[in-house]
Coordinates of C-alpha atoms in Angstrom, one line a residue:
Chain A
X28 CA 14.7 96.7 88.3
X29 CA 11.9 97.8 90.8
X30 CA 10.4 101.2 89.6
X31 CA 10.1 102.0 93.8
X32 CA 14.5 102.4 93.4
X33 CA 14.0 106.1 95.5
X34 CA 11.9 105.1 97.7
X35 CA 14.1 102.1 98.8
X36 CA 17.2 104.3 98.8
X37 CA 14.9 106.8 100.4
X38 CA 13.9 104.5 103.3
X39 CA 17.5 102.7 103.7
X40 CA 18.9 106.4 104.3
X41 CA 15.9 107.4 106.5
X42 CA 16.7 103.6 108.5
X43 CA 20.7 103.3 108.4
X44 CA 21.9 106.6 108.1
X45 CA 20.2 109.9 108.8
X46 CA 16.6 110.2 109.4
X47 CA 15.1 112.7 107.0
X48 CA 12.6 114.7 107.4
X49 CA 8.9 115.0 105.7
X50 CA 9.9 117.6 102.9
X51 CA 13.0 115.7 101.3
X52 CA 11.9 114.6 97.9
X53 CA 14.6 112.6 95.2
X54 CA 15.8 115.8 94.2
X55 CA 16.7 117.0 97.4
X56 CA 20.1 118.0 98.2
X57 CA 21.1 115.2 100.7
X58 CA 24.6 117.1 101.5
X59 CA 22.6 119.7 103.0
X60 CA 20.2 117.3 104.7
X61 CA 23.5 116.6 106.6
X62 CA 25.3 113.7 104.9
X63 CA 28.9 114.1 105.2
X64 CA 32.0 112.5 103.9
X65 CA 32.0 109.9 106.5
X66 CA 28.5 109.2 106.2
X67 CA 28.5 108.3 102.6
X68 CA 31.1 105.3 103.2
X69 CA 28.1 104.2 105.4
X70 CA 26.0 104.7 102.5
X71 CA 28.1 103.0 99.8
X72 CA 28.6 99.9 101.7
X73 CA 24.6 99.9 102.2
X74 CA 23.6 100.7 98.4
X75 CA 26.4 97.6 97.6
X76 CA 25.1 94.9 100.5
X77 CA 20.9 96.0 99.5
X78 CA 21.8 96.2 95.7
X79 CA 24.9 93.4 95.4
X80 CA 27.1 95.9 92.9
X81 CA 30.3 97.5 93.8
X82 CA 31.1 101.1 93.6
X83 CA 34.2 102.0 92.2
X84 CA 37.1 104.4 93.2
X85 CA 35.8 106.4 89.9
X86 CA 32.2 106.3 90.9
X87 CA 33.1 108.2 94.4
X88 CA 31.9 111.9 93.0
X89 CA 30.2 113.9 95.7
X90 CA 27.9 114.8 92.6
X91 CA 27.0 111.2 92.5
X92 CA 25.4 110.8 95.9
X93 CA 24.0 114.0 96.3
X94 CA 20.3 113.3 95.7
X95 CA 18.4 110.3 95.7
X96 CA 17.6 110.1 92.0
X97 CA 21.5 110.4 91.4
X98 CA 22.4 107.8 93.7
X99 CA 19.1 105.5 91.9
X100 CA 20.8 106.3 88.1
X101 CA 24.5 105.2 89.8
X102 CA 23.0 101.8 91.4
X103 CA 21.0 101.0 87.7
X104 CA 24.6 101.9 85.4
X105 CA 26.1 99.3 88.2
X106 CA 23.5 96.9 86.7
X107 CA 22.0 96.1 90.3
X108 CA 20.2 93.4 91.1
X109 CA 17.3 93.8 93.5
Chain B
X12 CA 30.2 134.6 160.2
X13 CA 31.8 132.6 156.9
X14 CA 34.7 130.7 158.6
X15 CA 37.0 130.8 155.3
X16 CA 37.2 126.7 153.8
X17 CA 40.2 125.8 152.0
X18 CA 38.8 126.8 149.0
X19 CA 35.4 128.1 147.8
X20 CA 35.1 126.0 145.0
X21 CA 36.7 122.3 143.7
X22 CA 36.4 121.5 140.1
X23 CA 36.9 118.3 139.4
X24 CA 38.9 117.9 136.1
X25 CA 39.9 119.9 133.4
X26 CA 38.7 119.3 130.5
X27 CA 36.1 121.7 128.4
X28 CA 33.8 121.7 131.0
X29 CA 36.1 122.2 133.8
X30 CA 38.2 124.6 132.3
X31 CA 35.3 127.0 131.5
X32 CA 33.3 126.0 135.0
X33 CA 36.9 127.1 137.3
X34 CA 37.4 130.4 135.2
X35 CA 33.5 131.4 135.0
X36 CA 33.7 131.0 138.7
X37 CA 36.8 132.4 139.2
X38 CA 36.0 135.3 137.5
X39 CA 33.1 135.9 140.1
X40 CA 35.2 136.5 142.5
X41 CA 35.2 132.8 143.7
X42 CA 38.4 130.8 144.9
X43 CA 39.0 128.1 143.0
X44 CA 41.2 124.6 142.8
X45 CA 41.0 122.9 139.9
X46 CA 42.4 119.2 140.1
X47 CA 43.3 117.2 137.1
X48 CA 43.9 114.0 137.0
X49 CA 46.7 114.2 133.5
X50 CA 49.2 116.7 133.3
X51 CA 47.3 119.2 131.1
X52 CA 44.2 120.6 130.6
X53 CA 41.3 120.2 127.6
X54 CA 40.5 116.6 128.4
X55 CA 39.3 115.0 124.9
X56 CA 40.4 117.6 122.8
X57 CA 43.8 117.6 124.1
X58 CA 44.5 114.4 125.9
X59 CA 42.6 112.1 123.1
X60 CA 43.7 114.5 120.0
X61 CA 39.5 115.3 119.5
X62 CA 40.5 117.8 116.6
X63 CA 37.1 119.3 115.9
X64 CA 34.9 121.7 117.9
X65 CA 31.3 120.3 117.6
X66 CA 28.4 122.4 119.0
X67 CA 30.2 125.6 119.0
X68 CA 27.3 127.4 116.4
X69 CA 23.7 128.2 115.9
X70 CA 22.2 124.9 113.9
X71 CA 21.2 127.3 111.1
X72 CA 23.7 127.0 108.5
X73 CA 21.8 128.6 106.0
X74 CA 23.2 131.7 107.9
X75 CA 26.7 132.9 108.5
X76 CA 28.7 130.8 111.5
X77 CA 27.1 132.3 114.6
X78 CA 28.4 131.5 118.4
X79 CA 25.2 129.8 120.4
X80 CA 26.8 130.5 124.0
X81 CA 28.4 134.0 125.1
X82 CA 31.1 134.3 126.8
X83 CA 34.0 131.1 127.4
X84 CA 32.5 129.5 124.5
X85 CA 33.0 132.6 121.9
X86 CA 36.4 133.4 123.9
X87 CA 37.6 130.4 123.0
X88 CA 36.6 130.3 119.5
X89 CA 38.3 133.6 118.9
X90 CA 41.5 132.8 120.3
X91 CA 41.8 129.2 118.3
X92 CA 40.9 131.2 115.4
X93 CA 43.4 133.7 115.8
X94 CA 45.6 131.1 116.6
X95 CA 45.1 128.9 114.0
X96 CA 44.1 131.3 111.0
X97 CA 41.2 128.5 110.4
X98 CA 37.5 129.6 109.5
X99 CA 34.7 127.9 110.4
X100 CA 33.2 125.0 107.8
X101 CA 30.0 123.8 107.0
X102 CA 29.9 119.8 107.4
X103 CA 26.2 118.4 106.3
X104 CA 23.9 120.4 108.1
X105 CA 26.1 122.2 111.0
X106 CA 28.7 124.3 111.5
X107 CA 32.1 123.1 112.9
X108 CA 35.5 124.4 113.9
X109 CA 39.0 122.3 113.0
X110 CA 41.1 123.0 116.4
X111 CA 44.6 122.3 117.0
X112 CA 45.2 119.9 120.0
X113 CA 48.3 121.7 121.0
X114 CA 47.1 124.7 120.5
X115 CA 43.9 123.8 122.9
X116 CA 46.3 123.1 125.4
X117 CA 48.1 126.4 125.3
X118 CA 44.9 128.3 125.2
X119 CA 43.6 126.9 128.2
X120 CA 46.5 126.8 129.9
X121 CA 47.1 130.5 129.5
X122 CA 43.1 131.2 129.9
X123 CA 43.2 129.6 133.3
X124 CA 46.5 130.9 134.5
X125 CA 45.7 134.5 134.4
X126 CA 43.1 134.2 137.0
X127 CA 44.2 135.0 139.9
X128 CA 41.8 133.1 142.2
X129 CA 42.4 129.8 140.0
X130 CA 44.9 127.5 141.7
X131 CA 45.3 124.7 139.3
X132 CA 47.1 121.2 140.8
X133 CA 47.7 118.5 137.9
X134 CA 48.5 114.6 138.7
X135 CA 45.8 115.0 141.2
X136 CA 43.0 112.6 141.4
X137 CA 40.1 112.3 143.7
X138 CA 40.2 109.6 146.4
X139 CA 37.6 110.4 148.4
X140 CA 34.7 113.0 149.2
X141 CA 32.5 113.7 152.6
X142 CA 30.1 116.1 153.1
X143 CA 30.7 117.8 156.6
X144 CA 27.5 118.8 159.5
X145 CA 28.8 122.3 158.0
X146 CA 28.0 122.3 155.0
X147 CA 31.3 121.5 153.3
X148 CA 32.9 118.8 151.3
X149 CA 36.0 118.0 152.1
X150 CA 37.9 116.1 148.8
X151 CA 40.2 114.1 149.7
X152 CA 43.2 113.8 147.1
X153 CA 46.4 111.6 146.5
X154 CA 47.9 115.2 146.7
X155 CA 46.3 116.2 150.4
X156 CA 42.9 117.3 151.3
X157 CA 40.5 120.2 150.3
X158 CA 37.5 121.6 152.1
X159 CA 35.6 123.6 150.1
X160 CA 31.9 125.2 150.0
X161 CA 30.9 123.9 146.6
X162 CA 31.8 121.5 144.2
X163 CA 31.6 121.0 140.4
X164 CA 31.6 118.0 138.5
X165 CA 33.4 118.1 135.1
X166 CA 35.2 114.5 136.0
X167 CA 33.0 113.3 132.5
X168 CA 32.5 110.0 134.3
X169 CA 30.3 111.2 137.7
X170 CA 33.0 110.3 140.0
X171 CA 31.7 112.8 142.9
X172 CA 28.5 111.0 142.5
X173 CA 30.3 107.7 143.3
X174 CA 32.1 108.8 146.1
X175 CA 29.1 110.9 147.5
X176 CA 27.4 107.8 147.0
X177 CA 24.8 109.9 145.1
X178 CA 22.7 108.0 141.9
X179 CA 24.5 107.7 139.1
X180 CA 23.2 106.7 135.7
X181 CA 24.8 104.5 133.0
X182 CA 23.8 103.0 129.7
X183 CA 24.1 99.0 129.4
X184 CA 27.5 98.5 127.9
X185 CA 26.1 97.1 124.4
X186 CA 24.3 100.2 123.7
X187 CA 27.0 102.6 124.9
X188 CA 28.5 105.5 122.6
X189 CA 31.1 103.5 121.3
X190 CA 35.1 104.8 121.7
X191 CA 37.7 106.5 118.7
X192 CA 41.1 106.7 118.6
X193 CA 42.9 109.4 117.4
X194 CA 45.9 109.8 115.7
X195 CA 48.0 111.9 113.2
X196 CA 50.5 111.6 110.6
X197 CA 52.2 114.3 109.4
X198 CA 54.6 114.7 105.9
X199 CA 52.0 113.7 103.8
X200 CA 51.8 114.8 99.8
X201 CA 49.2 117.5 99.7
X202 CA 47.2 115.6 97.1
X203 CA 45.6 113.4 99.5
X204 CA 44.3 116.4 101.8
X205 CA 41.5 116.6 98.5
X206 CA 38.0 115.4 99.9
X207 CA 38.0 113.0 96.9
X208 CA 41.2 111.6 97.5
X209 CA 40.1 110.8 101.1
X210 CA 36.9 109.3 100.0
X211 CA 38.8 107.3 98.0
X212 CA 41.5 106.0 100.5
X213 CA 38.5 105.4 102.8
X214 CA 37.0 103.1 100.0
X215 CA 40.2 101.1 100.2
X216 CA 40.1 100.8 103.8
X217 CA 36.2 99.4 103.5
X218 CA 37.8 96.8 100.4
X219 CA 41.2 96.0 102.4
X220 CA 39.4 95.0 105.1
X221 CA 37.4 92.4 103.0
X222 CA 40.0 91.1 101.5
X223 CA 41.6 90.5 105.0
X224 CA 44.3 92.9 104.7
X225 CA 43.7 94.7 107.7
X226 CA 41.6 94.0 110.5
X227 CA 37.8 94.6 111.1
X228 CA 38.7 97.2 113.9
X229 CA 39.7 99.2 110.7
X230 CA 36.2 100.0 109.5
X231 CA 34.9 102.9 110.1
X232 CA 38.6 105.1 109.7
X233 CA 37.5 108.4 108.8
X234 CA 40.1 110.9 108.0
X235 CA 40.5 114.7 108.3
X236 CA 43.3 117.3 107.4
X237 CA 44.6 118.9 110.6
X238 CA 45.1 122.3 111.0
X239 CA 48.9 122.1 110.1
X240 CA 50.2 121.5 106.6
X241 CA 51.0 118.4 105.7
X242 CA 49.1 116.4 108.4
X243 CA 46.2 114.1 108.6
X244 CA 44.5 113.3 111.3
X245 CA 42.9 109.4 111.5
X246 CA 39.9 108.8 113.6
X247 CA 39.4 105.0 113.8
X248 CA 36.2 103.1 116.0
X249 CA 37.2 100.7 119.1
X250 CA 35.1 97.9 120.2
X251 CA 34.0 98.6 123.9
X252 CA 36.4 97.9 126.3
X253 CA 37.8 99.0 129.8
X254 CA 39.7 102.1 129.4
X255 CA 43.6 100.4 129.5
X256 CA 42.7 97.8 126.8
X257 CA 41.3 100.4 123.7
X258 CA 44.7 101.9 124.4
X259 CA 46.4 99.3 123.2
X260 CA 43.8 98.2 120.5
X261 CA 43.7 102.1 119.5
X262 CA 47.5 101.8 119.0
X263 CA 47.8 98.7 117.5
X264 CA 45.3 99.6 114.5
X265 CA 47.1 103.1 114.5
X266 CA 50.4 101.1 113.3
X267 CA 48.6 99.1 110.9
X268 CA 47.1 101.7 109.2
X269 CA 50.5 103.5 108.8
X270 CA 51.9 100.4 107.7
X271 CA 49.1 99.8 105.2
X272 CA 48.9 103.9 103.7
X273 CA 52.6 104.0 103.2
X274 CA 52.4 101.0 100.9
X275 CA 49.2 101.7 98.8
X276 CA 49.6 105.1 98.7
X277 CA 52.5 107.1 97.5
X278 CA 50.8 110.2 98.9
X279 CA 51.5 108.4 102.4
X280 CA 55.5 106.8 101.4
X281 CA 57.2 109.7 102.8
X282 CA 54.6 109.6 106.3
X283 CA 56.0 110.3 109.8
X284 CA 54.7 108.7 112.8
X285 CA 51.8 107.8 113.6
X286 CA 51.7 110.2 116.5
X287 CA 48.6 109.1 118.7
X288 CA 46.6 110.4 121.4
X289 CA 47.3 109.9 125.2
X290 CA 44.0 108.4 126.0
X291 CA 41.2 107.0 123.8
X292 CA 38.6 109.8 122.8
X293 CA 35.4 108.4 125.7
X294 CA 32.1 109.5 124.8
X295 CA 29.8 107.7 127.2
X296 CA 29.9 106.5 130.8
X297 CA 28.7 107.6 134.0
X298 CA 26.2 110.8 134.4
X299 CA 24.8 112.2 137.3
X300 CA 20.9 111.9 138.0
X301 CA 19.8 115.8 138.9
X302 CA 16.8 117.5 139.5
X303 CA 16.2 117.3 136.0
X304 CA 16.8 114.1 133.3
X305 CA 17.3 116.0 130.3
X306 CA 15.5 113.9 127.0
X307 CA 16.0 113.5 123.4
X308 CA 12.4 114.7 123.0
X309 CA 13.3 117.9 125.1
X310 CA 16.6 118.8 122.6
X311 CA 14.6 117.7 119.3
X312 CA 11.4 119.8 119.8
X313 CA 13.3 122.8 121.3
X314 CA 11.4 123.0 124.5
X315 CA 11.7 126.1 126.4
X316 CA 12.5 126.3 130.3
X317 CA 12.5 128.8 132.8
X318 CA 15.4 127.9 134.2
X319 CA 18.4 127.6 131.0
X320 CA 21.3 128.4 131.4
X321 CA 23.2 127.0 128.0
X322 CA 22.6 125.9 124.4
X323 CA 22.4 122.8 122.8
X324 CA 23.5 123.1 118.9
X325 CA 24.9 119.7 118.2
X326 CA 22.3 116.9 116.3
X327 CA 22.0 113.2 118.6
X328 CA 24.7 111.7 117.2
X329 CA 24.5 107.9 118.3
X330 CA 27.4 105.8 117.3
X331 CA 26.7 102.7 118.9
X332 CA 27.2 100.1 115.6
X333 CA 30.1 99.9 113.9
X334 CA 28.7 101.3 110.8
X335 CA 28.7 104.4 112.3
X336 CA 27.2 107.5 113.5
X337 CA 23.7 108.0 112.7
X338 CA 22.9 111.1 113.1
X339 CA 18.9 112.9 114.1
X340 CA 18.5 116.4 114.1
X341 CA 16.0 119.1 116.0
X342 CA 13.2 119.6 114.6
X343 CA 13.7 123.4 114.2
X344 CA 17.1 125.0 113.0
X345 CA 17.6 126.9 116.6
X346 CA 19.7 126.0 119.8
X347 CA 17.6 123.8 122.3
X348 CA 17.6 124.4 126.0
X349 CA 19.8 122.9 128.9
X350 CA 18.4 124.0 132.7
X351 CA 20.2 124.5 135.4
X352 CA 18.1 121.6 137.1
X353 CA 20.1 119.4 135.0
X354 CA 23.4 120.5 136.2
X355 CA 22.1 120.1 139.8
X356 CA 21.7 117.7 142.4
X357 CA 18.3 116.7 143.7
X358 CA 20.2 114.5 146.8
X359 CA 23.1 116.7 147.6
X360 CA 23.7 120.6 147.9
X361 CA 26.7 122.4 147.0
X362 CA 27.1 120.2 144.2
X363 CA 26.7 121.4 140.0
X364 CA 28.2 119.5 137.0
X365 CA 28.6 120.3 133.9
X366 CA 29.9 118.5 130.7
X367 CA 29.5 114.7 129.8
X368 CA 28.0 113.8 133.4
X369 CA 25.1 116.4 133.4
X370 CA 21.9 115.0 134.0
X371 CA 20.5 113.5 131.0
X372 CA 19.3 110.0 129.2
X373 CA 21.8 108.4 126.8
X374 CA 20.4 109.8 123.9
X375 CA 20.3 113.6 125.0
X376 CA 24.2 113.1 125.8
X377 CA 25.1 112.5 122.7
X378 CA 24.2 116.2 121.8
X379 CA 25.5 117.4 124.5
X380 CA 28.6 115.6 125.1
X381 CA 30.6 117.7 122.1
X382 CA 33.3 120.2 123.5
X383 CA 31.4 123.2 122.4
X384 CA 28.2 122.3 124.5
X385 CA 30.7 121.6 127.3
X386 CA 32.4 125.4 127.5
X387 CA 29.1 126.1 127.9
X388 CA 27.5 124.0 130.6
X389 CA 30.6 124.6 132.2
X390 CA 30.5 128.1 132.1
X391 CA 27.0 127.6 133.5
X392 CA 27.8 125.7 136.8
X393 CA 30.9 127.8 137.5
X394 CA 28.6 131.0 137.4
X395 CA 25.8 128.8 139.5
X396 CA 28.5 127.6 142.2
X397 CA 29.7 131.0 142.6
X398 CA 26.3 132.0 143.2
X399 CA 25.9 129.6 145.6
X400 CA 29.0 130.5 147.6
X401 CA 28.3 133.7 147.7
X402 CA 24.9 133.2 149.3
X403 CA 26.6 131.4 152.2
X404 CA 29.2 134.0 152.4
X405 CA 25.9 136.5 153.0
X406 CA 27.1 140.4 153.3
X407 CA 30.6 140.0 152.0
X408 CA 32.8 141.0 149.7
X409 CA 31.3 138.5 146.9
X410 CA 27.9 139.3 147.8
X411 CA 26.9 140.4 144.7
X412 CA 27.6 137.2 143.1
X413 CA 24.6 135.8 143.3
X414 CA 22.8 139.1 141.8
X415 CA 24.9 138.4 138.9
X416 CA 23.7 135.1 138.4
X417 CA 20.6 136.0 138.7
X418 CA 20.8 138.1 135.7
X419 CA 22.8 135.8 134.4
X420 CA 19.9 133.1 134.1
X421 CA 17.1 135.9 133.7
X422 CA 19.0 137.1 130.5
X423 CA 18.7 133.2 128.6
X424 CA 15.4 132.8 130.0
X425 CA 12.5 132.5 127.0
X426 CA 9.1 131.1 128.3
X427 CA 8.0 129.1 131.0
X428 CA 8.3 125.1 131.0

């Protein structure tokens, strides 16, 4: 597992999904950066195509995606493979 | 002396923007016809079940919900509120307000049939417009013709610009704001209004849709509790097409979806319906090309003109993937600035618009497209075309009309461009 996992979550969200400005760090809270509900299907079926794992019905926990570390620790317990 | 037109003012269609232009104008004093081309007013949040009012609040949500445009826009707010007993939420990083389609419909309804100088005429669509030696348009209908001293623009697809033979722009179709179809189901177990639930269900969507269990056109289903118990509201994605055909696509994956919740999810056994929108929800096609092209750059970095006359609140939400919105948004948390320029002509007089067609690249309209940012603009070129009425009338009754608007601009004005 690469030890840059935030910063390529960091820059797939800044690319894909919502661009994000200067100030938001791994432990930002992304919900209030604006990612919604819908967006975080978006997300999901990103984190699953960059990092071939699949997210489960029990891993879809707003708590879970809400900053960029959390989202890192859920793609390394899915055992991801760079 | 004024020789007395048919009308002082046509508004072309009735949705958001032309329901708030015809009563702001109407309310000057102005005589007004309103022509719709369906047989009730709200456009997309009636006609194509659009069940959420974006751009209604001040992009600062680390304050309480606070109305961006006085007057039509805050009248409205109210009354849905009061109507529907819903507060505003806090999605992301903005502010919305869940509305109630049929509600919508009432409200305006009621709204623009206690003016007194508002004639409304529904089934009525625009054949053909001429600009008389006297200064007039006469609009010629498939329910007889209008001459009037000014005209507004809330057709959402520039369609006096096309018969005026005025420029019009238009994005190339494979970068165009893509289409969504609405539609509701109702009698549906309470446990699946939970966001988790739906997060869920959407998950199975993304995985039947692998598995080949329903189609691709499925991708991309958000949905959202309505304002009634018990009913959920389905917003699904359509491929581009003519208007007709994502109809029938819209319905089609409306049935299969119903089909495919009732039998994976016993919170969706007992559903009724679906129950879908008259018309696919639009959100890009023709716009007018004013005195002013309104830019992303202009929205994003808040820059200030002399001449605004409404608020922008809404972030540039392109959807022109099928993976989705993507979503940028301004730089600093405060409304950005529409001028009047950009709801004017530079080619023809007379004419304003106001809503989706305003004068602006593809990117600034999707801010400025939501329903929210519509009351507004069309607010703003109903007060501007009864200010410029009024100046043709010269000493008359209405004279002070255009005093008003004066003010009326003065009052939003915040530095120099």
């Amino acid at each position: 597992m690469t030890v840059d996992l935030p910063k390529q979550i960091h820059a797939l969200i800044d690319s894909e999904l919502l661009p994000l400005h200067e100030s938001v760090t791994a432990d930002s809270d992304l919900h209030s950066e604006g990612l919604d509900s819908l967006m975080l299907m978006q997300l999901i079926l990103v984190l699953e195509r960059e990092f071939s794992i699949t997210i489960s019905p029990e891993d879809l926990d707003r708590e879970n995606f809400s900053t960029i570390t959390n989202i890192a620790s859920l793609i390394r317990k899915k055992g991801a493979t760079p | 002396m004024y020789q007395a037109a048919g009308t002082d003012i046509v508004v072309i269609g009735g949705g958001s923007a032309g329901l708030c232009a015809a009563i702001a104008a109407s309310r000057k004093g102005a005589r007004v016809i309103l022509i719709e081309r369906s047989g009730k007013l709200g456009g997309m949040g009636t006609l194509a079940k659009v069940h959420t009012f974006c751009g209604l609040y001040h992009p600062d949500v680390s304050r309480p919900p606070e109305i961006a445009n006085p007057g039509l826009p805050a009248e409205i707010e109210q009354l849905m509120r009061a109507r529907t007993g819903v507060d505003p939420v806090k999605m992301g990083k903005v502010f919305v307000l869940h509305q109630d389609p049929e509600i919508f419909a009432e409200i305006a309804h009621d709204l623009a049939t206690s003016e007194k100088f508002l004639e409304l005429r529904f089934r009525t669509t625009c054949e053909a417009i001429t600009r008389t030696s006297e200064q007039t348009f006469i609009v010629k209908t498939n329910n007889g013709s209008i001459t009037c001293t000014s005209l507004i623009d809330a057709s959402a697809d520039a369609i006096a610009a096309d018969l005026l033979g005025a420029t019009r722009l238009s994005t190339p179709p494979e970068k165009n704001q893509r289409s969504a179809f609405v539609f509701s189901l109702q009698g549906i177990d309470p446990s699946a209004m939970e966001e988790n639930f739906r997060m869920r269900l959407a998950l199975e969507i993304v995985r039947a849709v692998t598995a080949g269990d329903l189609p691709q056109a499925a991708l991309g289903t958000a949905s959202r509790p309505s304002t009634v118990p018990g009913e959920i509201y389905f917003t699904t994605d359509l491929d581009p097409a003519p208007r007709t055909e994502l109809m029938a696509s819209g319905l089609a994956l409306a049935n299969t979806l119903t089909e495919f919740l009732r039998k994976r999810f016993p919170a969706y056994a007992a559903a009724v319906g679906p129950f879908p929108a008259d018309e696919p929800g639009v959100r890009e096609t023709f716009r007018w090309k004013g005195r002013y092209l309104l830019t992303e750059q202009d929205l994003i970095t808040g820059r200030q003109f002399s001449d605004t006359v409404a608020y922008a609140t809404w972030p540039i939400e392109l959807r022109e993937t099928t993976r989705g919105a993507k979503l940028r948004f301004f730089d600093r948390a405060v409304p950005s600035c529409i001028p009047l320029r950009s709801l004017t002509s530079s080619e023809i007089e007379g004419i304003f618009f106001a809503g989706r067609c305003i004068s602006a690249t593809h990117e600034a309209i999707a801010s400025v497209r939501v329903m929210g940012t519509c009351f507004a603009t069309g607010q703003a070129a109903g007060h501007a075309a009864a200010a410029y009425v009024s100046s043709h009338i010269g000493e008359d009754s209405t004279s002070t009309l255009a005093a008003e608007n004066k003010n009326f601009i003065d009052s939003r004005n915040e530095a120099d461009d």
